[in-house]
Coordinates of C-alpha atoms and ligand atoms in Angstrom, one line a residue:
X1 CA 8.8 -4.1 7.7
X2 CA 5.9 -3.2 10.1
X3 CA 3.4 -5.2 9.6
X4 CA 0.7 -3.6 12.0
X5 CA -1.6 -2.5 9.6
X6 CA -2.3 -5.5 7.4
X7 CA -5.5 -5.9 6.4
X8 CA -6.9 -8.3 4.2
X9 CA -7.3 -6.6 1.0
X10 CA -3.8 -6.5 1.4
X11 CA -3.3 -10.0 1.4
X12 CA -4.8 -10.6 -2.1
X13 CA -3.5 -10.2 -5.3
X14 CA 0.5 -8.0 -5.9
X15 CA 3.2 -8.5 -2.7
X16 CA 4.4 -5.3 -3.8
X17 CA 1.1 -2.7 -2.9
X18 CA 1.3 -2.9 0.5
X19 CA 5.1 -1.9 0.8
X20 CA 4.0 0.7 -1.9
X21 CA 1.5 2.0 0.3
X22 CA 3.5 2.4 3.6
X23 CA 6.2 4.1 1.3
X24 CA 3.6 6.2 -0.5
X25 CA 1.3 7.5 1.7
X26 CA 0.7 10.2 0.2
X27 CA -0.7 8.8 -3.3
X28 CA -4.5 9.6 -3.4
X29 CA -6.5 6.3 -4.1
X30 CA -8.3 6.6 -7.9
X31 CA -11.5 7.6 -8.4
X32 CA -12.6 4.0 -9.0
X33 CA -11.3 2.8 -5.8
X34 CA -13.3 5.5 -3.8
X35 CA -16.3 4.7 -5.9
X36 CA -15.9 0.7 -4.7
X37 CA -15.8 1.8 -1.4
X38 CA -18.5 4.3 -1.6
X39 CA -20.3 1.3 -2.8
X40 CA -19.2 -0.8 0.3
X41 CA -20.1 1.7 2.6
X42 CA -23.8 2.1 0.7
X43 CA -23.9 -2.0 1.5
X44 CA -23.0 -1.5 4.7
X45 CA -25.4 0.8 5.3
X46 CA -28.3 -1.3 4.2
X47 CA -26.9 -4.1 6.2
X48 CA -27.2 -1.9 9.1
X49 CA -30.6 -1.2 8.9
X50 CA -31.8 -4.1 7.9
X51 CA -29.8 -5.5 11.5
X52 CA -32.2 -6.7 14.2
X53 CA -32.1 -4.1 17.2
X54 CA -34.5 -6.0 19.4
X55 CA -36.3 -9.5 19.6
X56 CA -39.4 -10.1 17.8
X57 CA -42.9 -11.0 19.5
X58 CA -42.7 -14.3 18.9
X59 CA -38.3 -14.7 19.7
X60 CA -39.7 -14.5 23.9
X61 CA -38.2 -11.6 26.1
X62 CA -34.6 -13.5 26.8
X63 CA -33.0 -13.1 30.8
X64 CA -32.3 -9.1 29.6
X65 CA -33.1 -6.6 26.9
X66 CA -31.7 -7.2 23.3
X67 CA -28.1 -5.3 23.3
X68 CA -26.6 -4.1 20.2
X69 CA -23.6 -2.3 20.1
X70 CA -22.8 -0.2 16.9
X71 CA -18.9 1.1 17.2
X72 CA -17.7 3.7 15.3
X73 CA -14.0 3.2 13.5
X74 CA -12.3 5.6 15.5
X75 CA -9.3 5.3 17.6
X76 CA -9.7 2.7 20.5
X77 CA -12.4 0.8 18.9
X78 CA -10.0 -2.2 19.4
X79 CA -10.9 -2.1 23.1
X80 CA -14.5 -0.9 22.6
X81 CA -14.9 -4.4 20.8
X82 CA -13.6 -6.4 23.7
X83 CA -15.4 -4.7 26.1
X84 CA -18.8 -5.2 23.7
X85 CA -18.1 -8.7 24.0
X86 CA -17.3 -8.8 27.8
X87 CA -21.1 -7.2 28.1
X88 CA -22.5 -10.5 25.9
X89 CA -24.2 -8.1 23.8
X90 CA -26.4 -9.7 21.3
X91 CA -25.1 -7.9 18.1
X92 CA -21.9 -5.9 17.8
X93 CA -21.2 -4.3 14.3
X94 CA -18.1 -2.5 12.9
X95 CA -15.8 -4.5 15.4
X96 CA -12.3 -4.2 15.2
X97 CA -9.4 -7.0 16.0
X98 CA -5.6 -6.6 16.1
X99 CA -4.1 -9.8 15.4
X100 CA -0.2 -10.9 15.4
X101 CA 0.4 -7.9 12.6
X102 CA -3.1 -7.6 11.3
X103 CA -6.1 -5.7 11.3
X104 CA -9.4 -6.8 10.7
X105 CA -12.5 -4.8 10.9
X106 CA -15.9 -7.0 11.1
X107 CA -19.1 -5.7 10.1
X108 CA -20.8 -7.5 12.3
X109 CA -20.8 -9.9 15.3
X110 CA -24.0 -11.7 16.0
X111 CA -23.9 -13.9 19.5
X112 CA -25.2 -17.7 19.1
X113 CA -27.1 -19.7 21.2
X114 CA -24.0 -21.3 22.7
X115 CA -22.7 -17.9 24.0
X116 CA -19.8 -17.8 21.1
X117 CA -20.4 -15.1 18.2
X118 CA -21.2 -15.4 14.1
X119 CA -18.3 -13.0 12.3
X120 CA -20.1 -11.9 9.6
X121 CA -18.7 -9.7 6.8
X122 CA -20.3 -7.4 3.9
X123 CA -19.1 -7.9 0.5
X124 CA -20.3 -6.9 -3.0
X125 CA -19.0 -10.2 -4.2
X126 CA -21.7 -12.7 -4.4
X127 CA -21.6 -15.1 -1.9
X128 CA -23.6 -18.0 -2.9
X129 CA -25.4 -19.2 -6.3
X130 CA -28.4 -21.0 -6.1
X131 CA -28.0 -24.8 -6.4
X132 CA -30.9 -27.1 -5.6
X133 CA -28.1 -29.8 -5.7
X134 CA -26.3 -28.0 -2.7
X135 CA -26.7 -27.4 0.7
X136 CA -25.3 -24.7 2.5
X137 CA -26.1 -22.1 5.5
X138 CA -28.0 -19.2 5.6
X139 CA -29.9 -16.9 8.3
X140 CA -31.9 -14.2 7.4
X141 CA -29.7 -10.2 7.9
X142 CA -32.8 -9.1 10.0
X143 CA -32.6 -12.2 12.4
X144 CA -28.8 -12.8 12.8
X145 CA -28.5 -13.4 16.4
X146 CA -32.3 -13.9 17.2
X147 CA -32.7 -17.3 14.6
X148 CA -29.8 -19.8 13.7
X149 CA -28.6 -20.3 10.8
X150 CA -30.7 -22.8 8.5
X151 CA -30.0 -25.1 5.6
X152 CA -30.7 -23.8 2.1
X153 CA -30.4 -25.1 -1.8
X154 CA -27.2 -22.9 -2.2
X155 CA -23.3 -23.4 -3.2
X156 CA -20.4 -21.2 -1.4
X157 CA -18.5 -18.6 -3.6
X158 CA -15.2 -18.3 -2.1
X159 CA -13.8 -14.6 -2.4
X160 CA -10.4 -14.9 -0.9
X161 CA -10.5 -11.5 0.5
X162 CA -14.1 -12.7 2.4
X163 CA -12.5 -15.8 3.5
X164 CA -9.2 -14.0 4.8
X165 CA -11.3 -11.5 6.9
X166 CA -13.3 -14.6 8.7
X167 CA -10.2 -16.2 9.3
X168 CA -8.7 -13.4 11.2
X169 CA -12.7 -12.4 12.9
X170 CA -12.6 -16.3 14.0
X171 CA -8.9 -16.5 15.3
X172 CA -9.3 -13.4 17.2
X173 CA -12.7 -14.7 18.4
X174 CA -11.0 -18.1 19.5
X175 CA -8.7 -16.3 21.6
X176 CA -11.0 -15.6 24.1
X177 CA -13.0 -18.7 23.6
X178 CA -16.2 -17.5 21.8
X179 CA -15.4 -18.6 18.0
X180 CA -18.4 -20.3 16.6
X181 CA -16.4 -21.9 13.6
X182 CA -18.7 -20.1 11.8
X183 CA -18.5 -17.0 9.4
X184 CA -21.1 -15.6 7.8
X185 CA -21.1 -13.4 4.1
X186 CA -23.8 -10.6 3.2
X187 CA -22.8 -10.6 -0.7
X188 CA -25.3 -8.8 -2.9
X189 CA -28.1 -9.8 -1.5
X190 CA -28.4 -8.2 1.5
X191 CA -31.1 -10.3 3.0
X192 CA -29.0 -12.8 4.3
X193 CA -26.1 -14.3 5.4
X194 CA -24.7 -17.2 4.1
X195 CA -22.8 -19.4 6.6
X196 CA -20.2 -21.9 6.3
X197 CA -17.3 -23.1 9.0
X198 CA -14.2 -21.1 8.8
X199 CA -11.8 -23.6 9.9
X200 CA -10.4 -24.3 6.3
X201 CA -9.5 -20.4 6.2
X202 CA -6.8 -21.0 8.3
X203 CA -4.0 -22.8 6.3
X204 CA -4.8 -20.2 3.7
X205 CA -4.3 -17.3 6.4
X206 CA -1.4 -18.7 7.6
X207 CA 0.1 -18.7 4.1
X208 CA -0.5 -15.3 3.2
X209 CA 0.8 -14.0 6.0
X210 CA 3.9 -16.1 6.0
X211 CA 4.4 -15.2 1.9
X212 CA 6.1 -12.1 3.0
X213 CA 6.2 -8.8 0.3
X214 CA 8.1 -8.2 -2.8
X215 CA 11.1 -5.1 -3.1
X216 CA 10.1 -4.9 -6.6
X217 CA 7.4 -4.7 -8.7
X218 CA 6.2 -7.0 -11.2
X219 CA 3.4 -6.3 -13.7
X220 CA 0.2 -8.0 -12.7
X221 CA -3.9 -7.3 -14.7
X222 CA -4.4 -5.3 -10.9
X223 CA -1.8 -3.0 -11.9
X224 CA -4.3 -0.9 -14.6
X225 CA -6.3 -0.1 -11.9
X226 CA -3.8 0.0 -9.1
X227 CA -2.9 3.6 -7.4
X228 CA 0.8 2.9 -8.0
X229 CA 1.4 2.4 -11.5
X230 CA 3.0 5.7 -12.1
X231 CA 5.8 5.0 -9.6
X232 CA 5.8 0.8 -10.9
X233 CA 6.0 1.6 -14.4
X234 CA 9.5 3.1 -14.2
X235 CA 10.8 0.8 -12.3
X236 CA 9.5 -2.0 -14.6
X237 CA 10.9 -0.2 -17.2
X238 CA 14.6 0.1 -16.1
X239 CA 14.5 -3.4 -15.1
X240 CA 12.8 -4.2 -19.0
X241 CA 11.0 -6.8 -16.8
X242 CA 9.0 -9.7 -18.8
X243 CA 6.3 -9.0 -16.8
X244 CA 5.8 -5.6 -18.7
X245 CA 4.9 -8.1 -22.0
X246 CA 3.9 -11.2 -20.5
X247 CA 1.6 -9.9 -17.1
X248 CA 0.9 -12.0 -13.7
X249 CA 1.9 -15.9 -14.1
X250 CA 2.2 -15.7 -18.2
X251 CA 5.7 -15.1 -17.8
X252 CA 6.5 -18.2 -15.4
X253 CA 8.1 -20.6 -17.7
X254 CA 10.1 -17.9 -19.4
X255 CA 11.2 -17.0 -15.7
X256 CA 12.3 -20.8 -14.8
X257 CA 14.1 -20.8 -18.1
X258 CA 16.2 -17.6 -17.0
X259 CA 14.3 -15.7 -19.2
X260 CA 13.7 -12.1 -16.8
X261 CA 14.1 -8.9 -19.3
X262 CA 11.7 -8.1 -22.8
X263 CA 15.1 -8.0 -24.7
X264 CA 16.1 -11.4 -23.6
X265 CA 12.5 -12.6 -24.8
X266 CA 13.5 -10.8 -27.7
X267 CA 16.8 -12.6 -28.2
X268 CA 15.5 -16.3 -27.4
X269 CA 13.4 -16.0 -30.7
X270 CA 10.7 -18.2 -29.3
X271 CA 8.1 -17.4 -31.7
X272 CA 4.7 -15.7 -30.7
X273 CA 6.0 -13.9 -27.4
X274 CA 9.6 -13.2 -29.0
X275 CA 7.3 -11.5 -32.0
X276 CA 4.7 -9.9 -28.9
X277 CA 8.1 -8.4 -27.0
X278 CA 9.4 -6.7 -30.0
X279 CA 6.1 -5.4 -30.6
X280 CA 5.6 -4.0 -27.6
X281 CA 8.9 -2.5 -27.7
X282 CA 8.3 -0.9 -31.0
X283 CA 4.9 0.0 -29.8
X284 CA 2.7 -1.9 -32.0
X285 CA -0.5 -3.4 -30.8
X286 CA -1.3 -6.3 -32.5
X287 CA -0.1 -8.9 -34.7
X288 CA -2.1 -11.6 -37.1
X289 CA -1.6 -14.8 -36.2
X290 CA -2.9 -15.9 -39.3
X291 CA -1.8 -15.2 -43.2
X292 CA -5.1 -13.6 -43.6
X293 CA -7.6 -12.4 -41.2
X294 CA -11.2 -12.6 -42.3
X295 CA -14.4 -11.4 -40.7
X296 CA -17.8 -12.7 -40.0
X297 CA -20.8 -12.0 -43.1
X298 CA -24.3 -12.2 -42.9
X299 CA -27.2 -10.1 -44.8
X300 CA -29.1 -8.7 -41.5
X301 CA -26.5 -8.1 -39.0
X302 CA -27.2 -6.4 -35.4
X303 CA -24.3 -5.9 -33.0
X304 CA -25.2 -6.1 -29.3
X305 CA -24.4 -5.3 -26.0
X306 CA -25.7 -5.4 -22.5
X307 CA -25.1 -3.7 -19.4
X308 CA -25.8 -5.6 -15.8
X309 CA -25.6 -3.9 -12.2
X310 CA -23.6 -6.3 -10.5
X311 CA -25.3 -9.3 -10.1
X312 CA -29.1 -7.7 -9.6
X313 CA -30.0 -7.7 -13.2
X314 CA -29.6 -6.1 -17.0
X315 CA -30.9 -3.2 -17.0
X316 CA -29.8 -2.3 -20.5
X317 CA -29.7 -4.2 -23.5
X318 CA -27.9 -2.1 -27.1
X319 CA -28.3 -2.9 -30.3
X320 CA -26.8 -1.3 -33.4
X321 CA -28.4 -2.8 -36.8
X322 CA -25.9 -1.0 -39.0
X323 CA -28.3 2.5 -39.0
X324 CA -30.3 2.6 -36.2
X325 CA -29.5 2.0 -32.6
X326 CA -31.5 1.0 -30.2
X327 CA -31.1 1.2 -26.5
X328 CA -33.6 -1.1 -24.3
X329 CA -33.2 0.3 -20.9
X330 CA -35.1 0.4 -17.1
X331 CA -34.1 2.7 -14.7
X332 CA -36.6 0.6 -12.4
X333 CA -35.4 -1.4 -9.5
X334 CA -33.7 -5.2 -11.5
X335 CA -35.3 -8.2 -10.6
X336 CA -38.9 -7.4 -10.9
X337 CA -41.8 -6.7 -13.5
X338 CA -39.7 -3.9 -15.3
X339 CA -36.7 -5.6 -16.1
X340 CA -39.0 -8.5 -17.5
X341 CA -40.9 -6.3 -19.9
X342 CA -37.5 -4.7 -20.7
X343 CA -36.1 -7.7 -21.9
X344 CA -39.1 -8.6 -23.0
X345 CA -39.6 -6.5 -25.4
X346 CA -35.8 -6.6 -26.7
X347 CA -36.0 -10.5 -26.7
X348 CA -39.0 -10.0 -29.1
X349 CA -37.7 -7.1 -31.4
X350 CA -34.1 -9.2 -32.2
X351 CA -36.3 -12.2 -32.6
X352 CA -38.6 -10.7 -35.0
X353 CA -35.8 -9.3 -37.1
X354 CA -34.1 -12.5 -37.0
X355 CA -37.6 -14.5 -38.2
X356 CA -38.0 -11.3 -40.9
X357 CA -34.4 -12.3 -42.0
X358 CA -34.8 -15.8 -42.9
X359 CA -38.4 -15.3 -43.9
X360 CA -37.4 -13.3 -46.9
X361 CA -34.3 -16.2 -47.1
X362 CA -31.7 -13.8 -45.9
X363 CA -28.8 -14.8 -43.4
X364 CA -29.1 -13.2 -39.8
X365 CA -26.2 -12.7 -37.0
X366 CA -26.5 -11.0 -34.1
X367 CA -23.1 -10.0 -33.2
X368 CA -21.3 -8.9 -29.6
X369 CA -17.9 -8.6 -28.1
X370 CA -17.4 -11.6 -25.3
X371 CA -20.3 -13.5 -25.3
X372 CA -20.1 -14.4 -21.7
X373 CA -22.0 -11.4 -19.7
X374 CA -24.7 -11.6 -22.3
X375 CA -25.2 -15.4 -22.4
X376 CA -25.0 -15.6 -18.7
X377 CA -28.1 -12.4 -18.6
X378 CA -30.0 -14.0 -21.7
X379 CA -30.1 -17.5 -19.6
X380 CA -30.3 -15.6 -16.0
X381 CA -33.7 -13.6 -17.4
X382 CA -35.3 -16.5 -19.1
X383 CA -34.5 -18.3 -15.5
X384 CA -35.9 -15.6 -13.5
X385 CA -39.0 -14.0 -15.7
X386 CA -39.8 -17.2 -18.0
X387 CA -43.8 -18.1 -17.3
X388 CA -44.1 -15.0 -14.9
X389 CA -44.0 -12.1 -17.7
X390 CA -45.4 -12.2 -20.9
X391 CA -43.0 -12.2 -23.8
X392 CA -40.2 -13.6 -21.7
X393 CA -38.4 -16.8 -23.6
X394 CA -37.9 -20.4 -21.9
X395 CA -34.3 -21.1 -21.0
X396 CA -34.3 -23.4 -24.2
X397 CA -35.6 -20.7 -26.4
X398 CA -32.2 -19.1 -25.3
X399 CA -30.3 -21.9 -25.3
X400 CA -31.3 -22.4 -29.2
X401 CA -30.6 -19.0 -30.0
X402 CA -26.9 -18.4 -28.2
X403 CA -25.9 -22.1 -29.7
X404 CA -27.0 -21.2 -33.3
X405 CA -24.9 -19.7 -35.8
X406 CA -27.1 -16.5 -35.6
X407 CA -25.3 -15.5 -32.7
X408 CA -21.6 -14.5 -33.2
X409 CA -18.7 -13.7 -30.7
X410 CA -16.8 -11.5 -32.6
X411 CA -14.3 -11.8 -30.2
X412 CA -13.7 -15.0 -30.9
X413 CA -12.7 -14.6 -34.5
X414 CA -10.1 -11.3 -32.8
X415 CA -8.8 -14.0 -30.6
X416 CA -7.7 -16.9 -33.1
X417 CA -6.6 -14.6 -35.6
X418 CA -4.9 -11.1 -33.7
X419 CA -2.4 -11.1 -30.6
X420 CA -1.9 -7.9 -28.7
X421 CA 0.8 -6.6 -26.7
X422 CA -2.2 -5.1 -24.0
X423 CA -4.4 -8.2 -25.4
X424 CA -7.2 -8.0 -27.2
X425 CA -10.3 -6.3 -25.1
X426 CA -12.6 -4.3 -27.7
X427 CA -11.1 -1.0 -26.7
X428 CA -7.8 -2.0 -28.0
X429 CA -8.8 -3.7 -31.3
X430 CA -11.4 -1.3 -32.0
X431 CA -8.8 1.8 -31.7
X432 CA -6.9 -0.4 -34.5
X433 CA -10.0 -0.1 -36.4
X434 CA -10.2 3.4 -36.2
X435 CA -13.3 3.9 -33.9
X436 CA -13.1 6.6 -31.2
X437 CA -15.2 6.3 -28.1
X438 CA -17.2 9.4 -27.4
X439 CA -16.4 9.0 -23.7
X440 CA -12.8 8.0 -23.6
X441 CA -12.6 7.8 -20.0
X442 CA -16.2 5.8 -19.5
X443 CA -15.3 1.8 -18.6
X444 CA -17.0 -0.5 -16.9
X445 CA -16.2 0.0 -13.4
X446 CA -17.4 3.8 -14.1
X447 CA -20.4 2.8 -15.8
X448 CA -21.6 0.8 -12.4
X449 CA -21.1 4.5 -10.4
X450 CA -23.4 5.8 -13.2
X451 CA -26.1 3.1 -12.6
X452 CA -26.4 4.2 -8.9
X453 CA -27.0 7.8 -10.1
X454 CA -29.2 6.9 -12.9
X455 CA -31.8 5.1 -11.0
X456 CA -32.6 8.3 -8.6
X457 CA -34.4 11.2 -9.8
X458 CA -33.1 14.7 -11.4
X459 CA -30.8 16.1 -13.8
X460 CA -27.8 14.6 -12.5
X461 CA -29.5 11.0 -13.2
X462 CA -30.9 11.7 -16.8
X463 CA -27.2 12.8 -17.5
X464 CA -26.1 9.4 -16.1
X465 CA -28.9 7.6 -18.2
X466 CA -27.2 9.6 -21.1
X467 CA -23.7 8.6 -20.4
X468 CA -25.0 5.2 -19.9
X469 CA -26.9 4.4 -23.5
X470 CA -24.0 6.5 -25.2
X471 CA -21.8 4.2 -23.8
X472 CA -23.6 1.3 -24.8
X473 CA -24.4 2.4 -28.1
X474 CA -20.2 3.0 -28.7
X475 CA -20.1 -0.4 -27.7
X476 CA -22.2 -2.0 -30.2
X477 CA -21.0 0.5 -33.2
X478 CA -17.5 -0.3 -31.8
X479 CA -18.1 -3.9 -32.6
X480 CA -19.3 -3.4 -35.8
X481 CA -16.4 -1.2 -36.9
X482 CA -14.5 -4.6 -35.6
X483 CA -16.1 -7.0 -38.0
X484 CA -15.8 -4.3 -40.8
X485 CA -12.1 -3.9 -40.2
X486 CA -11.5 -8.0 -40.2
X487 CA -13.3 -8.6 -43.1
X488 CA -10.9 -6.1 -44.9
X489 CA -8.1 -8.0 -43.4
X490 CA -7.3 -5.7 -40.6
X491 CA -5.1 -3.8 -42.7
X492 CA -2.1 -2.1 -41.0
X493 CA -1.4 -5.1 -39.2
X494 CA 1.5 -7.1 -39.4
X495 CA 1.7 -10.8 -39.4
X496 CA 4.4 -12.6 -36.6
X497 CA 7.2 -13.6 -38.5
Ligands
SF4_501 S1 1.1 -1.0 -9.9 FE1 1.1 -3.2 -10.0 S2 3.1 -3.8 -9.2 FE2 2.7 -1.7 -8.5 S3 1.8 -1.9 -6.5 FE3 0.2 -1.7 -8.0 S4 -0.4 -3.8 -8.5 FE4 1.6 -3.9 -7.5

């Protein structure tokens, strides 16, 4: 197979997509793909102009003026790269490097005081975490190339895809003897850079490109949003492949015990999957795992859900109190006084229902769907806001709330009582339950595309702050048609035999 235009993305994740994708050319990508590159090419862009394009006063004048070189991905950019490096310039960005087979376009090259250049890529991923107990690299996006990089209380994120595309920037570098051993990430906070050495990408490099590509699909999560399914699917289906029941690495000891097709999962009667496979093939969603499935109670119960962009912030916290439903939002740019009076003032209205509740000696649970996003954005905004906005809770007024039994994951009472041949993800169990999303199309990759709209000005963003809050609100009367449904046994389903 030709193997000239591997990129890294294609590395990452099914063996299958890139044979796919030389075969099928002429499959458009989905409109959630274009939006994540749309939303690459909006980083990019703020990268770019936040890019140094000359010394500062105080950086001296240098032997010659400040050169940056911004190249265009059109044809022959490969050489346009090398020659940008021939002239020494100071910053190169949207460089491109053919490899033995691969393709690896860098968003930006910044030159180091030794002569040898910084790869650094752009990534939506975040790259680094705060961690006083850490120490890692970082240099400043509107410095790279005039200031080195500096230590700073951070740990690494690996992304494989981030890590793949350094590797290739630094072997290409190394070839003509100006790799620093150094690659640099612009995650989500565009600001900066973080830094770390990229000799340890190699092995991993090495491996994927050795690990070859498959002549057959096999059902991985990727596959519901991959461009491909329609032509996968059938071919899944004619081999009745396990993956189709059991998805990704689920299926591997079934496999090593010779265990390849639905029926012969079927056949081996081995309990739980055996039941799940028979399901599936009779098209039946979900099965109890228990005699009797039972629901969470309490006298004042609120369902909630919250809505983050990416890693900036929540910008929208839901909640549903069995009437009413309330929708905390900011449209204002996360991470500064509006998102702290925005949670603010949701913090204090659940807490002040929850305090009415067991004043009048009444039992309060405040309910959501996979507790994690919210715990992580309760903690992250008491972190952030706590002691600089009024009304924001400590991290240990949080930590007493998501730790009581006033706050309930009803997920976790779907999870050790239902199994589901497409698991067990609110959409599914909710359908069982006989709710209907008014958007059926609106998930959570599209809700981030409406986010970017809704924060500008004009019809088309009040229609996004619509679609957003209507989608929330789903969400939290979703989840309470859940609890309803379990506490009535979640009737119509049938327990594994
Ligand atoms: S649909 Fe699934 S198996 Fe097919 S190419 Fe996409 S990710 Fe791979």
């Amino acid at each position: 197979m030709d193997t000239a235009t591997v990129t890294a993305s294609d590395l990452v994740g099914c063996r299958y997509r890139y044979p796919q994708r030389l075969a099928h050319p002429e499959i458009p990508r989905l409109p959630a793909e274009l939006e994540r590159r749309e939303r690459l090419a909006a980083a990019r862009a703020a990268v770019q102009a936040a890019l140094p394009t000359r010394r500062a006063l105080g950086d001296g004048r240098g032997a010659r003026p400040f050169a940056r070189i911004d190249l265009a991905d059109t044809p022959g950019v490969e050489l346009e790269t090398l020659e940008a490096l021939a002239a020494g310039a100071d910053l190169i960005t949207g460089a491109v490097f053919i490899g033995d087979g691969w393709r690896v376009r860098v968003d930006v090259l910044a030159l180091t005081a030794d002569g040898t250049y910084l790869p650094v890529t752009v990534s939506n991923h975040r790259a680094a975490r705060r961690d006083e107990g850490s120490t890692m690299l970082a240099v400043a996006t509107n410095r790279l190339s005039l200031s080195a990089p500096m230590a700073v209380p951070y740990r690494h994120r690996h992304h494989v895809s981030d890590g793949y595309r350094l590797a290739m920037a630094s072997r290409a570098l190394a070839e003509f003897g100006l790799d620093s051993g150094l690659g640099g990430v612009i995650g989500q906070d565009r600001t900066r850079a973080f830094v770390a050495e990229t000799a340890g990408l190699q092995p991993a490099l090495d491996d994927a490109l050795r690990a070859g590509w498959a002549d057959q699909p096999r059902r991985l999560k990727e596959c519901a949003s991959c461009r491909f399914w329609e032509l996968c699917e059938p071919e899944l289906e004619t081999m009745d492949d396990i993956s189709l029941v059991l998805p990704g690495d689920k299926a591997r000891t079934y496999r090593e015990r010779g265990i390849t097709t639905v029926q012969e999962l079927i056949d081996a009667r081995l309990g739980e999957p055996s039941a799940l496979a028979a399901a599936w093939r009779a098209g039946v969603p979900l099965l109890a795992r228990v005699p009797e499935v039972t629901g969470p109670r309490a006298d004042v119960e609120i369902d909630v859900d919250m809505e983050a962009y990416l890693d900036q912030g929540a910008y929208l916290w839901g909640a549903y109190d069995g009437r009413d439903y309330r929708g905390f939002a900011t449209w204002a740019p996360l991470g500064g006084a509006e998102e702290a009076a925005n949670f603010a003032e949701f913090w204090s209205w659940l807490m002040q229902r929850r305090r009415a509740a067991h004043q009048s000696g009444q039992s309060f649970a405040a309910y959501c769907y996979s507790a994690h996003g919210e715990n992580h954005w309760l903690r992250q905004s008491a972190r952030r806001f706590h002691g600089k906005h009024r009304g924001v809770p400590s991290e240990a007024e949080v930590q007493e709330f998501i730790t009581s039994g006033d706050w309930v994951d009803v997920f976790a009472h779907v999870r050790s009582q239902l199994a589901g041949t497409e698991g067990t993800g609110l959409k599914i169990v909710a359908r069982e339950a006989g709710y209907a999303w008014a958007d059926g199309d609106f998930d959570g990759e599209a809700s981030v595309g409406a986010r970017r709209t809704a924060v500008a000005t004009g019809p088309e963003a009040l229609a996004a702050r619509e679609a957003l809050l209507r989608y929330n609100e789903d969400d939290t009367r979703a989840t309470a048609a859940v609890r309803g449904w379990l506490r009535d046994g979640a009737p119509g389903v049938q327990p594994i035999s």
